[in-house]
Amino acid sequence: MTQEIHVVRGKSAWLRAVAPAAVLALALAACGSDDSDDDAAGSAGAEQSETTEESPAAEDEAQADEGEQSAGGGSATLAEGETSEPVAWEDGDAVADLAVTLDRVHVGTAADLAALNLSSPAEGLVPASIFLSFEHAGGDPLQRPRPGIVASLTLADNARQTSLVGSPEIPSGCPADSDFVDALAEGETAELCKSVLIPEGSEVASVERYSGETDLSWTVG
């Protein structure tokens, strides 16, 4: 599991960072409640378990969906600065085709983190900012899309990267709140940025962006 360090900047940023954890906590609480009810119900709980199992037809349908996704997917390896063919991006009910370009990767210094109010110590880590441009090539208009959040780095020494949650301003790196754009319509292009933390001295080998259809990889340097 990728480690996360949060930037504490204010109530709205804090709510965005902790909301998934709150949802997970609620989901776990609901599961615990179900288990308690099953224990109290005895054999009735066992009958309920049998009725909730997926039928063979449902399992076949799920496997077919996975097969279609795999069959329709693929991968592309590009050079830094090269633009991909349009790939699908789903944002709620909206679906758009986005052509993606890795503009650059900026690796900062430990001093760049000094002004940030981090939730955990970041000793030995430096920020790496991933700049990606997204051209809307067709489909639905998008509202506040964040297609860059699925980007990640591969380091030459295979060291682990740490997610930096909160979209802070990084000197010479990502501007503040640059992980989304207010709106993106067909024909428009937006440059977004995502910051991660990497061990000081590590070399970035490539940038990956995984989606449901096509996996993109850019060699760096």
mmCIF file with all atom_site columns, C-alpha atoms in Angstrom:
data_model
loop_
_atom_site.group_PDB
_atom_site.id
_atom_site.type_symbol
_atom_site.label_atom_id
_atom_site.label_alt_id
_atom_site.label_comp_id
_atom_site.label_asym_id
_atom_site.label_entity_id
_atom_site.label_seq_id
_atom_site.pdbx_PDB_ins_code
_atom_site.Cartn_x
_atom_site.Cartn_y
_atom_site.Cartn_z
_atom_site.occupancy
_atom_site.B_iso_or_equiv
_atom_site.pdbx_formal_charge
_atom_site.auth_seq_id
_atom_site.auth_comp_id
_atom_site.auth_asym_id
_atom_site.auth_atom_id
_atom_site.pdbx_PDB_model_num
ATOM 1   C CA . MET A 1 1   ? 0.000   0.000   0.000   1.00 0.00 ? 1   MET A CA 1
ATOM 2   C CA . THR A 1 2   ? 1.299   3.464   -0.906  1.00 0.00 ? 2   THR A CA 1
ATOM 3   C CA . GLN A 1 3   ? 2.013   5.637   2.107   1.00 0.00 ? 3   GLN A CA 1
ATOM 4   C CA . GLU A 1 4   ? 0.334   9.031   2.290   1.00 0.00 ? 4   GLU A CA 1
ATOM 5   C CA . ILE A 1 5   ? 1.397   12.281  3.936   1.00 0.00 ? 5   ILE A CA 1
ATOM 6   C CA . HIS A 1 6   ? -1.271  14.958  4.195   1.00 0.00 ? 6   HIS A CA 1
ATOM 7   C CA . VAL A 1 7   ? -0.811  18.712  3.971   1.00 0.00 ? 7   VAL A CA 1
ATOM 8   C CA . VAL A 1 8   ? -2.949  20.398  6.625   1.00 0.00 ? 8   VAL A CA 1
ATOM 9   C CA . ARG A 1 9   ? -4.113  23.666  5.085   1.00 0.00 ? 9   ARG A CA 1
ATOM 10  C CA . GLY A 1 10  ? -7.658  24.268  6.266   1.00 0.00 ? 10  GLY A CA 1
ATOM 11  C CA . LYS A 1 11  ? -11.032 22.766  6.884   1.00 0.00 ? 11  LYS A CA 1
ATOM 12  C CA . SER A 1 12  ? -11.975 22.169  3.241   1.00 0.00 ? 12  SER A CA 1
ATOM 13  C CA . ALA A 1 13  ? -8.654  20.501  2.437   1.00 0.00 ? 13  ALA A CA 1
ATOM 14  C CA . TRP A 1 14  ? -8.896  18.425  5.596   1.00 0.00 ? 14  TRP A CA 1
ATOM 15  C CA . LEU A 1 15  ? -12.401 17.289  4.725   1.00 0.00 ? 15  LEU A CA 1
ATOM 16  C CA . ARG A 1 16  ? -11.284 16.255  1.234   1.00 0.00 ? 16  ARG A CA 1
ATOM 17  C CA . ALA A 1 17  ? -8.378  14.285  2.693   1.00 0.00 ? 17  ALA A CA 1
ATOM 18  C CA . VAL A 1 18  ? -10.303 12.457  5.405   1.00 0.00 ? 18  VAL A CA 1
ATOM 19  C CA . ALA A 1 19  ? -13.604 11.887  3.626   1.00 0.00 ? 19  ALA A CA 1
ATOM 20  C CA . PRO A 1 20  ? -12.538 8.549   2.067   1.00 0.00 ? 20  PRO A CA 1
ATOM 21  C CA . ALA A 1 21  ? -11.387 7.341   5.480   1.00 0.00 ? 21  ALA A CA 1
ATOM 22  C CA . ALA A 1 22  ? -14.716 8.371   6.978   1.00 0.00 ? 22  ALA A CA 1
ATOM 23  C CA . VAL A 1 23  ? -16.604 6.477   4.288   1.00 0.00 ? 23  VAL A CA 1
ATOM 24  C CA . LEU A 1 24  ? -14.451 3.416   4.912   1.00 0.00 ? 24  LEU A CA 1
ATOM 25  C CA . ALA A 1 25  ? -15.091 3.649   8.638   1.00 0.00 ? 25  ALA A CA 1
ATOM 26  C CA . LEU A 1 26  ? -18.826 3.776   8.020   1.00 0.00 ? 26  LEU A CA 1
ATOM 27  C CA . ALA A 1 27  ? -18.592 0.797   5.688   1.00 0.00 ? 27  ALA A CA 1
ATOM 28  C CA . LEU A 1 28  ? -16.684 -1.221  8.285   1.00 0.00 ? 28  LEU A CA 1
ATOM 29  C CA . ALA A 1 29  ? -19.171 -0.255  10.966  1.00 0.00 ? 29  ALA A CA 1
ATOM 30  C CA . ALA A 1 30  ? -22.001 -1.432  8.750   1.00 0.00 ? 30  ALA A CA 1
ATOM 31  C CA . CYS A 1 31  ? -20.241 -4.756  8.203   1.00 0.00 ? 31  CYS A CA 1
ATOM 32  C CA . GLY A 1 32  ? -19.825 -5.196  11.941  1.00 0.00 ? 32  GLY A CA 1
ATOM 33  C CA . SER A 1 33  ? -23.510 -4.559  12.455  1.00 0.00 ? 33  SER A CA 1
ATOM 34  C CA . ASP A 1 34  ? -24.411 -7.185  9.886   1.00 0.00 ? 34  ASP A CA 1
ATOM 35  C CA . ASP A 1 35  ? -22.149 -9.729  11.592  1.00 0.00 ? 35  ASP A CA 1
ATOM 36  C CA . SER A 1 36  ? -23.801 -9.101  14.931  1.00 0.00 ? 36  SER A CA 1
ATOM 37  C CA . ASP A 1 37  ? -27.258 -9.537  13.441  1.00 0.00 ? 37  ASP A CA 1
ATOM 38  C CA . ASP A 1 38  ? -26.189 -12.785 11.784  1.00 0.00 ? 38  ASP A CA 1
ATOM 39  C CA . ASP A 1 39  ? -24.870 -14.182 15.072  1.00 0.00 ? 39  ASP A CA 1
ATOM 40  C CA . ALA A 1 40  ? -28.136 -13.347 16.822  1.00 0.00 ? 40  ALA A CA 1
ATOM 41  C CA . ALA A 1 41  ? -30.282 -14.794 14.062  1.00 0.00 ? 41  ALA A CA 1
ATOM 42  C CA . GLY A 1 42  ? -28.528 -18.206 13.999  1.00 0.00 ? 42  GLY A CA 1
ATOM 43  C CA . SER A 1 43  ? -29.744 -20.391 11.174  1.00 0.00 ? 43  SER A CA 1
ATOM 44  C CA . ALA A 1 44  ? -31.635 -17.484 9.646   1.00 0.00 ? 44  ALA A CA 1
ATOM 45  C CA . GLY A 1 45  ? -28.277 -15.768 9.133   1.00 0.00 ? 45  GLY A CA 1
ATOM 46  C CA . ALA A 1 46  ? -26.971 -18.835 7.311   1.00 0.00 ? 46  ALA A CA 1
ATOM 47  C CA . GLU A 1 47  ? -29.991 -18.776 5.007   1.00 0.00 ? 47  GLU A CA 1
ATOM 48  C CA . GLN A 1 48  ? -29.391 -15.088 4.331   1.00 0.00 ? 48  GLN A CA 1
ATOM 49  C CA . SER A 1 49  ? -25.765 -15.853 3.447   1.00 0.00 ? 49  SER A CA 1
ATOM 50  C CA . GLU A 1 50  ? -26.880 -18.471 0.917   1.00 0.00 ? 50  GLU A CA 1
ATOM 51  C CA . THR A 1 51  ? -29.334 -16.086 -0.744  1.00 0.00 ? 51  THR A CA 1
ATOM 52  C CA . THR A 1 52  ? -26.736 -13.337 -1.114  1.00 0.00 ? 52  THR A CA 1
ATOM 53  C CA . GLU A 1 53  ? -24.158 -15.464 -2.924  1.00 0.00 ? 53  GLU A CA 1
ATOM 54  C CA . GLU A 1 54  ? -23.649 -14.570 -6.569  1.00 0.00 ? 54  GLU A CA 1
ATOM 55  C CA . SER A 1 55  ? -25.399 -16.856 -8.988  1.00 0.00 ? 55  SER A CA 1
ATOM 56  C CA . PRO A 1 56  ? -23.315 -18.579 -11.686 1.00 0.00 ? 56  PRO A CA 1
ATOM 57  C CA . ALA A 1 57  ? -24.941 -16.303 -14.250 1.00 0.00 ? 57  ALA A CA 1
ATOM 58  C CA . ALA A 1 58  ? -23.924 -13.189 -12.301 1.00 0.00 ? 58  ALA A CA 1
ATOM 59  C CA . GLU A 1 59  ? -20.375 -14.475 -11.940 1.00 0.00 ? 59  GLU A CA 1
ATOM 60  C CA . ASP A 1 60  ? -20.239 -15.218 -15.678 1.00 0.00 ? 60  ASP A CA 1
ATOM 61  C CA . GLU A 1 61  ? -21.487 -11.693 -16.420 1.00 0.00 ? 61  GLU A CA 1
ATOM 62  C CA . ALA A 1 62  ? -18.847 -10.143 -14.154 1.00 0.00 ? 62  ALA A CA 1
ATOM 63  C CA . GLN A 1 63  ? -16.130 -12.212 -15.813 1.00 0.00 ? 63  GLN A CA 1
ATOM 64  C CA . ALA A 1 64  ? -17.411 -11.164 -19.227 1.00 0.00 ? 64  ALA A CA 1
ATOM 65  C CA . ASP A 1 65  ? -17.258 -7.503  -18.208 1.00 0.00 ? 65  ASP A CA 1
ATOM 66  C CA . GLU A 1 66  ? -13.668 -7.974  -17.063 1.00 0.00 ? 66  GLU A CA 1
ATOM 67  C CA . GLY A 1 67  ? -12.841 -9.677  -20.338 1.00 0.00 ? 67  GLY A CA 1
ATOM 68  C CA . GLU A 1 68  ? -14.338 -6.828  -22.352 1.00 0.00 ? 68  GLU A CA 1
ATOM 69  C CA . GLN A 1 69  ? -12.325 -4.304  -20.344 1.00 0.00 ? 69  GLN A CA 1
ATOM 70  C CA . SER A 1 70  ? -9.146  -6.288  -20.871 1.00 0.00 ? 70  SER A CA 1
ATOM 71  C CA . ALA A 1 71  ? -9.858  -6.796  -24.562 1.00 0.00 ? 71  ALA A CA 1
ATOM 72  C CA . GLY A 1 72  ? -10.575 -3.085  -25.056 1.00 0.00 ? 72  GLY A CA 1
ATOM 73  C CA . GLY A 1 73  ? -7.525  -1.991  -23.104 1.00 0.00 ? 73  GLY A CA 1
ATOM 74  C CA . GLY A 1 74  ? -3.883  -1.804  -23.938 1.00 0.00 ? 74  GLY A CA 1
ATOM 75  C CA . SER A 1 75  ? -0.727  0.089   -23.151 1.00 0.00 ? 75  SER A CA 1
ATOM 76  C CA . ALA A 1 76  ? 1.449   2.695   -24.803 1.00 0.00 ? 76  ALA A CA 1
ATOM 77  C CA . THR A 1 77  ? 5.035   3.706   -24.072 1.00 0.00 ? 77  THR A CA 1
ATOM 78  C CA . LEU A 1 78  ? 5.907   7.285   -24.954 1.00 0.00 ? 78  LEU A CA 1
ATOM 79  C CA . ALA A 1 79  ? 8.807   9.690   -24.601 1.00 0.00 ? 79  ALA A CA 1
ATOM 80  C CA . GLU A 1 80  ? 8.688   12.696  -22.293 1.00 0.00 ? 80  GLU A CA 1
ATOM 81  C CA . GLY A 1 81  ? 6.844   15.463  -24.128 1.00 0.00 ? 81  GLY A CA 1
ATOM 82  C CA . GLU A 1 82  ? 4.994   13.039  -26.420 1.00 0.00 ? 82  GLU A CA 1
ATOM 83  C CA . THR A 1 83  ? 1.189   13.069  -26.583 1.00 0.00 ? 83  THR A CA 1
ATOM 84  C CA . SER A 1 84  ? -0.894  9.914   -26.334 1.00 0.00 ? 84  SER A CA 1
ATOM 85  C CA . GLU A 1 85  ? -3.830  8.922   -28.455 1.00 0.00 ? 85  GLU A CA 1
ATOM 86  C CA . PRO A 1 86  ? -7.100  9.989   -26.767 1.00 0.00 ? 86  PRO A CA 1
ATOM 87  C CA . VAL A 1 87  ? -8.040  7.705   -23.873 1.00 0.00 ? 87  VAL A CA 1
ATOM 88  C CA . ALA A 1 88  ? -11.356 7.571   -22.055 1.00 0.00 ? 88  ALA A CA 1
ATOM 89  C CA . TRP A 1 89  ? -11.804 9.323   -18.722 1.00 0.00 ? 89  TRP A CA 1
ATOM 90  C CA . GLU A 1 90  ? -14.953 8.791   -16.667 1.00 0.00 ? 90  GLU A CA 1
ATOM 91  C CA . ASP A 1 91  ? -15.933 11.456  -14.155 1.00 0.00 ? 91  ASP A CA 1
ATOM 92  C CA . GLY A 1 92  ? -19.261 10.572  -12.587 1.00 0.00 ? 92  GLY A CA 1
ATOM 93  C CA . ASP A 1 93  ? -21.777 10.358  -15.419 1.00 0.00 ? 93  ASP A CA 1
ATOM 94  C CA . ALA A 1 94  ? -19.504 12.277  -17.803 1.00 0.00 ? 94  ALA A CA 1
ATOM 95  C CA . VAL A 1 95  ? -17.202 10.437  -20.215 1.00 0.00 ? 95  VAL A CA 1
ATOM 96  C CA . ALA A 1 96  ? -14.580 12.213  -22.301 1.00 0.00 ? 96  ALA A CA 1
ATOM 97  C CA . ASP A 1 97  ? -11.611 11.282  -24.469 1.00 0.00 ? 97  ASP A CA 1
ATOM 98  C CA . LEU A 1 98  ? -8.397  12.945  -23.287 1.00 0.00 ? 98  LEU A CA 1
ATOM 99  C CA . ALA A 1 99  ? -5.070  13.102  -25.111 1.00 0.00 ? 99  ALA A CA 1
ATOM 100 C CA . VAL A 1 100 ? -2.377  13.157  -22.433 1.00 0.00 ? 100 VAL A CA 1
ATOM 101 C CA . THR A 1 101 ? 1.132   14.639  -22.545 1.00 0.00 ? 101 THR A CA 1
ATOM 102 C CA . LEU A 1 102 ? 3.850   14.367  -19.934 1.00 0.00 ? 102 LEU A CA 1
ATOM 103 C CA . ASP A 1 103 ? 5.269   17.890  -20.002 1.00 0.00 ? 103 ASP A CA 1
ATOM 104 C CA . ARG A 1 104 ? 7.990   17.454  -17.381 1.00 0.00 ? 104 ARG A CA 1
ATOM 105 C CA . VAL A 1 105 ? 8.930   16.157  -13.955 1.00 0.00 ? 105 VAL A CA 1
ATOM 106 C CA . HIS A 1 106 ? 10.529  18.516  -11.467 1.00 0.00 ? 106 HIS A CA 1
ATOM 107 C CA . VAL A 1 107 ? 12.418  17.075  -8.490  1.00 0.00 ? 107 VAL A CA 1
ATOM 108 C CA . GLY A 1 108 ? 12.824  19.554  -5.661  1.00 0.00 ? 108 GLY A CA 1
ATOM 109 C CA . THR A 1 109 ? 14.810  19.653  -2.443  1.00 0.00 ? 109 THR A CA 1
ATOM 110 C CA . ALA A 1 110 ? 14.099  18.967  1.202   1.00 0.00 ? 110 ALA A CA 1
ATOM 111 C CA . ALA A 1 111 ? 13.984  22.737  1.764   1.00 0.00 ? 111 ALA A CA 1
ATOM 112 C CA . ASP A 1 112 ? 10.892  22.908  -0.468  1.00 0.00 ? 112 ASP A CA 1
ATOM 113 C CA . LEU A 1 113 ? 8.962   21.029  2.225   1.00 0.00 ? 113 LEU A CA 1
ATOM 114 C CA . ALA A 1 114 ? 10.017  23.295  5.091   1.00 0.00 ? 114 ALA A CA 1
ATOM 115 C CA . ALA A 1 115 ? 7.035   25.644  4.782   1.00 0.00 ? 115 ALA A CA 1
ATOM 116 C CA . LEU A 1 116 ? 4.447   22.859  4.523   1.00 0.00 ? 116 LEU A CA 1
ATOM 117 C CA . ASN A 1 117 ? 2.375   21.764  7.502   1.00 0.00 ? 117 ASN A CA 1
ATOM 118 C CA . LEU A 1 118 ? 2.781   18.024  6.990   1.00 0.00 ? 118 LEU A CA 1
ATOM 119 C CA . SER A 1 119 ? 0.861   15.424  8.960   1.00 0.00 ? 119 SER A CA 1
ATOM 120 C CA . SER A 1 120 ? 3.962   13.203  9.254   1.00 0.00 ? 120 SER A CA 1
ATOM 121 C CA . PRO A 1 121 ? 7.721   13.804  9.181   1.00 0.00 ? 121 PRO A CA 1
ATOM 122 C CA . ALA A 1 122 ? 9.266   13.707  5.710   1.00 0.00 ? 122 ALA A CA 1
ATOM 123 C CA . GLU A 1 123 ? 12.892  13.241  6.673   1.00 0.00 ? 123 GLU A CA 1
ATOM 124 C CA . GLY A 1 124 ? 15.004  12.034  3.765   1.00 0.00 ? 124 GLY A CA 1
ATOM 125 C CA . LEU A 1 125 ? 12.256  12.802  1.221   1.00 0.00 ? 125 LEU A CA 1
ATOM 126 C CA . VAL A 1 126 ? 12.008  15.431  -1.512  1.00 0.00 ? 126 VAL A CA 1
ATOM 127 C CA . PRO A 1 127 ? 9.046   16.508  -3.656  1.00 0.00 ? 127 PRO A CA 1
ATOM 128 C CA . ALA A 1 128 ? 8.648   15.402  -7.257  1.00 0.00 ? 128 ALA A CA 1
ATOM 129 C CA . SER A 1 129 ? 6.093   17.308  -9.335  1.00 0.00 ? 129 SER A CA 1
ATOM 130 C CA . ILE A 1 130 ? 4.472   15.586  -12.320 1.00 0.00 ? 130 ILE A CA 1
ATOM 131 C CA . PHE A 1 131 ? 3.176   18.029  -14.952 1.00 0.00 ? 131 PHE A CA 1
ATOM 132 C CA . LEU A 1 132 ? 0.617   16.535  -17.348 1.00 0.00 ? 132 LEU A CA 1
ATOM 133 C CA . SER A 1 133 ? -1.416  18.260  -20.060 1.00 0.00 ? 133 SER A CA 1
ATOM 134 C CA . PHE A 1 134 ? -4.885  16.989  -20.941 1.00 0.00 ? 134 PHE A CA 1
ATOM 135 C CA . GLU A 1 135 ? -6.523  17.872  -24.253 1.00 0.00 ? 135 GLU A CA 1
ATOM 136 C CA . HIS A 1 136 ? -10.268 17.254  -24.404 1.00 0.00 ? 136 HIS A CA 1
ATOM 137 C CA . ALA A 1 137 ? -10.639 15.427  -27.716 1.00 0.00 ? 137 ALA A CA 1
ATOM 138 C CA . GLY A 1 138 ? -14.340 14.623  -27.546 1.00 0.00 ? 138 GLY A CA 1
ATOM 139 C CA . GLY A 1 139 ? -17.213 13.578  -25.354 1.00 0.00 ? 139 GLY A CA 1
ATOM 140 C CA . ASP A 1 140 ? -18.911 15.251  -22.422 1.00 0.00 ? 140 ASP A CA 1
ATOM 141 C CA . PRO A 1 141 ? -17.739 18.514  -20.862 1.00 0.00 ? 141 PRO A CA 1
ATOM 142 C CA . LEU A 1 142 ? -16.044 17.908  -17.517 1.00 0.00 ? 142 LEU A CA 1
ATOM 143 C CA . GLN A 1 143 ? -16.564 19.837  -14.299 1.00 0.00 ? 143 GLN A CA 1
ATOM 144 C CA . ARG A 1 144 ? -13.628 20.047  -11.876 1.00 0.00 ? 144 ARG A CA 1
ATOM 145 C CA . PRO A 1 145 ? -11.898 16.979  -13.342 1.00 0.00 ? 145 PRO A CA 1
ATOM 146 C CA . ARG A 1 146 ? -8.788  15.515  -11.698 1.00 0.00 ? 146 ARG A CA 1
ATOM 147 C CA . PRO A 1 147 ? -7.446  13.092  -14.327 1.00 0.00 ? 147 PRO A CA 1
ATOM 148 C CA . GLY A 1 148 ? -3.879  13.518  -13.116 1.00 0.00 ? 148 GLY A CA 1
ATOM 149 C CA . ILE A 1 149 ? -4.454  11.870  -9.734  1.00 0.00 ? 149 ILE A CA 1
ATOM 150 C CA . VAL A 1 150 ? -3.898  8.400   -11.225 1.00 0.00 ? 150 VAL A CA 1
ATOM 151 C CA . ALA A 1 151 ? -0.344  9.287   -12.302 1.00 0.00 ? 151 ALA A CA 1
ATOM 152 C CA . SER A 1 152 ? 2.646   7.791   -10.507 1.00 0.00 ? 152 SER A CA 1
ATOM 153 C CA . LEU A 1 153 ? 6.416   7.536   -10.800 1.00 0.00 ? 153 LEU A CA 1
ATOM 154 C CA . THR A 1 154 ? 8.766   4.618   -11.262 1.00 0.00 ? 154 THR A CA 1
ATOM 155 C CA . LEU A 1 155 ? 12.163  5.246   -9.712  1.00 0.00 ? 155 LEU A CA 1
ATOM 156 C CA . ALA A 1 156 ? 15.388  3.828   -11.141 1.00 0.00 ? 156 ALA A CA 1
ATOM 157 C CA . ASP A 1 157 ? 16.197  2.099   -7.850  1.00 0.00 ? 157 ASP A CA 1
ATOM 158 C CA . ASN A 1 158 ? 12.583  0.901   -7.406  1.00 0.00 ? 158 ASN A CA 1
ATOM 159 C CA . ALA A 1 159 ? 12.315  2.897   -4.174  1.00 0.00 ? 159 ALA A CA 1
ATOM 160 C CA . ARG A 1 160 ? 8.855   3.597   -2.800  1.00 0.00 ? 160 ARG A CA 1
ATOM 161 C CA . GLN A 1 161 ? 7.153   6.916   -3.419  1.00 0.00 ? 161 GLN A CA 1
ATOM 162 C CA . THR A 1 162 ? 4.848   8.620   -0.923  1.00 0.00 ? 162 THR A CA 1
ATOM 163 C CA . SER A 1 163 ? 1.646   10.364  -1.938  1.00 0.00 ? 163 SER A CA 1
ATOM 164 C CA . LEU A 1 164 ? 1.392   14.017  -0.919  1.00 0.00 ? 164 LEU A CA 1
ATOM 165 C CA . VAL A 1 165 ? -2.284  14.719  -0.280  1.00 0.00 ? 165 VAL A CA 1
ATOM 166 C CA . GLY A 1 166 ? -3.576  18.283  -0.334  1.00 0.00 ? 166 GLY A CA 1
ATOM 167 C CA . SER A 1 167 ? -2.174  19.819  -3.558  1.00 0.00 ? 167 SER A CA 1
ATOM 168 C CA . PRO A 1 168 ? 0.132   22.348  -1.864  1.00 0.00 ? 168 PRO A CA 1
ATOM 169 C CA . GLU A 1 169 ? 2.365   24.852  -3.623  1.00 0.00 ? 169 GLU A CA 1
ATOM 170 C CA . ILE A 1 170 ? 5.846   23.419  -4.217  1.00 0.00 ? 170 ILE A CA 1
ATOM 171 C CA . PRO A 1 171 ? 8.626   25.937  -5.027  1.00 0.00 ? 171 PRO A CA 1
ATOM 172 C CA . SER A 1 172 ? 9.510   25.521  -8.745  1.00 0.00 ? 172 SER A CA 1
ATOM 173 C CA . GLY A 1 173 ? 7.050   22.607  -8.745  1.00 0.00 ? 173 GLY A CA 1
ATOM 174 C CA . CYS A 1 174 ? 3.281   22.240  -8.585  1.00 0.00 ? 174 CYS A CA 1
ATOM 175 C CA . PRO A 1 175 ? 1.281   25.430  -7.963  1.00 0.00 ? 175 PRO A CA 1
ATOM 176 C CA . ALA A 1 176 ? -1.323  25.243  -5.211  1.00 0.00 ? 176 ALA A CA 1
ATOM 177 C CA . ASP A 1 177 ? -4.571  23.450  -6.135  1.00 0.00 ? 177 ASP A CA 1
ATOM 178 C CA . SER A 1 178 ? -3.205  22.481  -9.534  1.00 0.00 ? 178 SER A CA 1
ATOM 179 C CA . ASP A 1 179 ? -4.525  18.909  -9.426  1.00 0.00 ? 179 ASP A CA 1
ATOM 180 C CA . PHE A 1 180 ? -7.862  19.982  -10.952 1.00 0.00 ? 180 PHE A CA 1
ATOM 181 C CA . VAL A 1 181 ? -9.363  22.521  -13.336 1.00 0.00 ? 181 VAL A CA 1
ATOM 182 C CA . ASP A 1 182 ? -12.771 24.167  -12.927 1.00 0.00 ? 182 ASP A CA 1
ATOM 183 C CA . ALA A 1 183 ? -14.036 22.972  -16.314 1.00 0.00 ? 183 ALA A CA 1
ATOM 184 C CA . LEU A 1 184 ? -12.718 21.258  -19.430 1.00 0.00 ? 184 LEU A CA 1
ATOM 185 C CA . ALA A 1 185 ? -14.702 21.205  -22.677 1.00 0.00 ? 185 ALA A CA 1
ATOM 186 C CA . GLU A 1 186 ? -14.001 19.716  -26.090 1.00 0.00 ? 186 GLU A CA 1
ATOM 187 C CA . GLY A 1 187 ? -11.056 21.439  -27.788 1.00 0.00 ? 187 GLY A CA 1
ATOM 188 C CA . GLU A 1 188 ? -9.643  22.814  -24.528 1.00 0.00 ? 188 GLU A CA 1
ATOM 189 C CA . THR A 1 189 ? -6.346  21.845  -22.902 1.00 0.00 ? 189 THR A CA 1
ATOM 190 C CA . ALA A 1 190 ? -5.358  22.104  -19.250 1.00 0.00 ? 190 ALA A CA 1
ATOM 191 C CA . GLU A 1 191 ? -2.037  21.432  -17.545 1.00 0.00 ? 191 GLU A CA 1
ATOM 192 C CA . LEU A 1 192 ? -2.456  19.743  -14.176 1.00 0.00 ? 192 LEU A CA 1
ATOM 193 C CA . CYS A 1 193 ? 0.141   18.800  -11.615 1.00 0.00 ? 193 CYS A CA 1
ATOM 194 C CA . LYS A 1 194 ? 0.537   16.104  -8.988  1.00 0.00 ? 194 LYS A CA 1
ATOM 195 C CA . SER A 1 195 ? 3.223   16.016  -6.290  1.00 0.00 ? 195 SER A CA 1
ATOM 196 C CA . VAL A 1 196 ? 4.657   12.934  -4.640  1.00 0.00 ? 196 VAL A CA 1
ATOM 197 C CA . LEU A 1 197 ? 7.554   12.471  -2.234  1.00 0.00 ? 197 LEU A CA 1
ATOM 198 C CA . ILE A 1 198 ? 10.551  10.354  -3.189  1.00 0.00 ? 198 ILE A CA 1
ATOM 199 C CA . PRO A 1 199 ? 13.762  9.450   -1.360  1.00 0.00 ? 199 PRO A CA 1
ATOM 200 C CA . GLU A 1 200 ? 16.408  12.121  -1.739  1.00 0.00 ? 200 GLU A CA 1
ATOM 201 C CA . GLY A 1 201 ? 18.887  11.138  -4.454  1.00 0.00 ? 201 GLY A CA 1
ATOM 202 C CA . SER A 1 202 ? 16.476  8.849   -6.314  1.00 0.00 ? 202 SER A CA 1
ATOM 203 C CA . GLU A 1 203 ? 16.300  9.125   -10.101 1.00 0.00 ? 203 GLU A CA 1
ATOM 204 C CA . VAL A 1 204 ? 12.949  9.181   -11.896 1.00 0.00 ? 204 VAL A CA 1
ATOM 205 C CA . ALA A 1 205 ? 12.860  6.552   -14.645 1.00 0.00 ? 205 ALA A CA 1
ATOM 206 C CA . SER A 1 206 ? 9.295   6.894   -15.930 1.00 0.00 ? 206 SER A CA 1
ATOM 207 C CA . VAL A 1 207 ? 5.824   8.251   -15.311 1.00 0.00 ? 207 VAL A CA 1
ATOM 208 C CA . GLU A 1 208 ? 2.778   6.005   -15.476 1.00 0.00 ? 208 GLU A CA 1
ATOM 209 C CA . ARG A 1 209 ? -0.873  6.869   -15.783 1.00 0.00 ? 209 ARG A CA 1
ATOM 210 C CA . TYR A 1 210 ? -3.262  3.972   -15.333 1.00 0.00 ? 210 TYR A CA 1
ATOM 211 C CA . SER A 1 211 ? -6.859  4.108   -16.495 1.00 0.00 ? 211 SER A CA 1
ATOM 212 C CA . GLY A 1 212 ? -9.609  1.612   -17.099 1.00 0.00 ? 212 GLY A CA 1
ATOM 213 C CA . GLU A 1 213 ? -8.804  1.261   -20.796 1.00 0.00 ? 213 GLU A CA 1
ATOM 214 C CA . THR A 1 214 ? -5.254  2.226   -21.689 1.00 0.00 ? 214 THR A CA 1
ATOM 215 C CA . ASP A 1 215 ? -2.150  2.337   -19.511 1.00 0.00 ? 215 ASP A CA 1
ATOM 216 C CA . LEU A 1 216 ? 0.276   5.076   -20.493 1.00 0.00 ? 216 LEU A CA 1
ATOM 217 C CA . SER A 1 217 ? 3.982   5.207   -19.655 1.00 0.00 ? 217 SER A CA 1
ATOM 218 C CA . TRP A 1 218 ? 6.479   7.956   -20.436 1.00 0.00 ? 218 TRP A CA 1
ATOM 219 C CA . THR A 1 219 ? 10.249  7.488   -20.180 1.00 0.00 ? 219 THR A CA 1
ATOM 220 C CA . VAL A 1 220 ? 11.908  10.394  -18.388 1.00 0.00 ? 220 VAL A CA 1
ATOM 221 C CA . GLY A 1 221 ? 15.247  11.895  -19.352 1.00 0.00 ? 221 GLY A CA 1
#
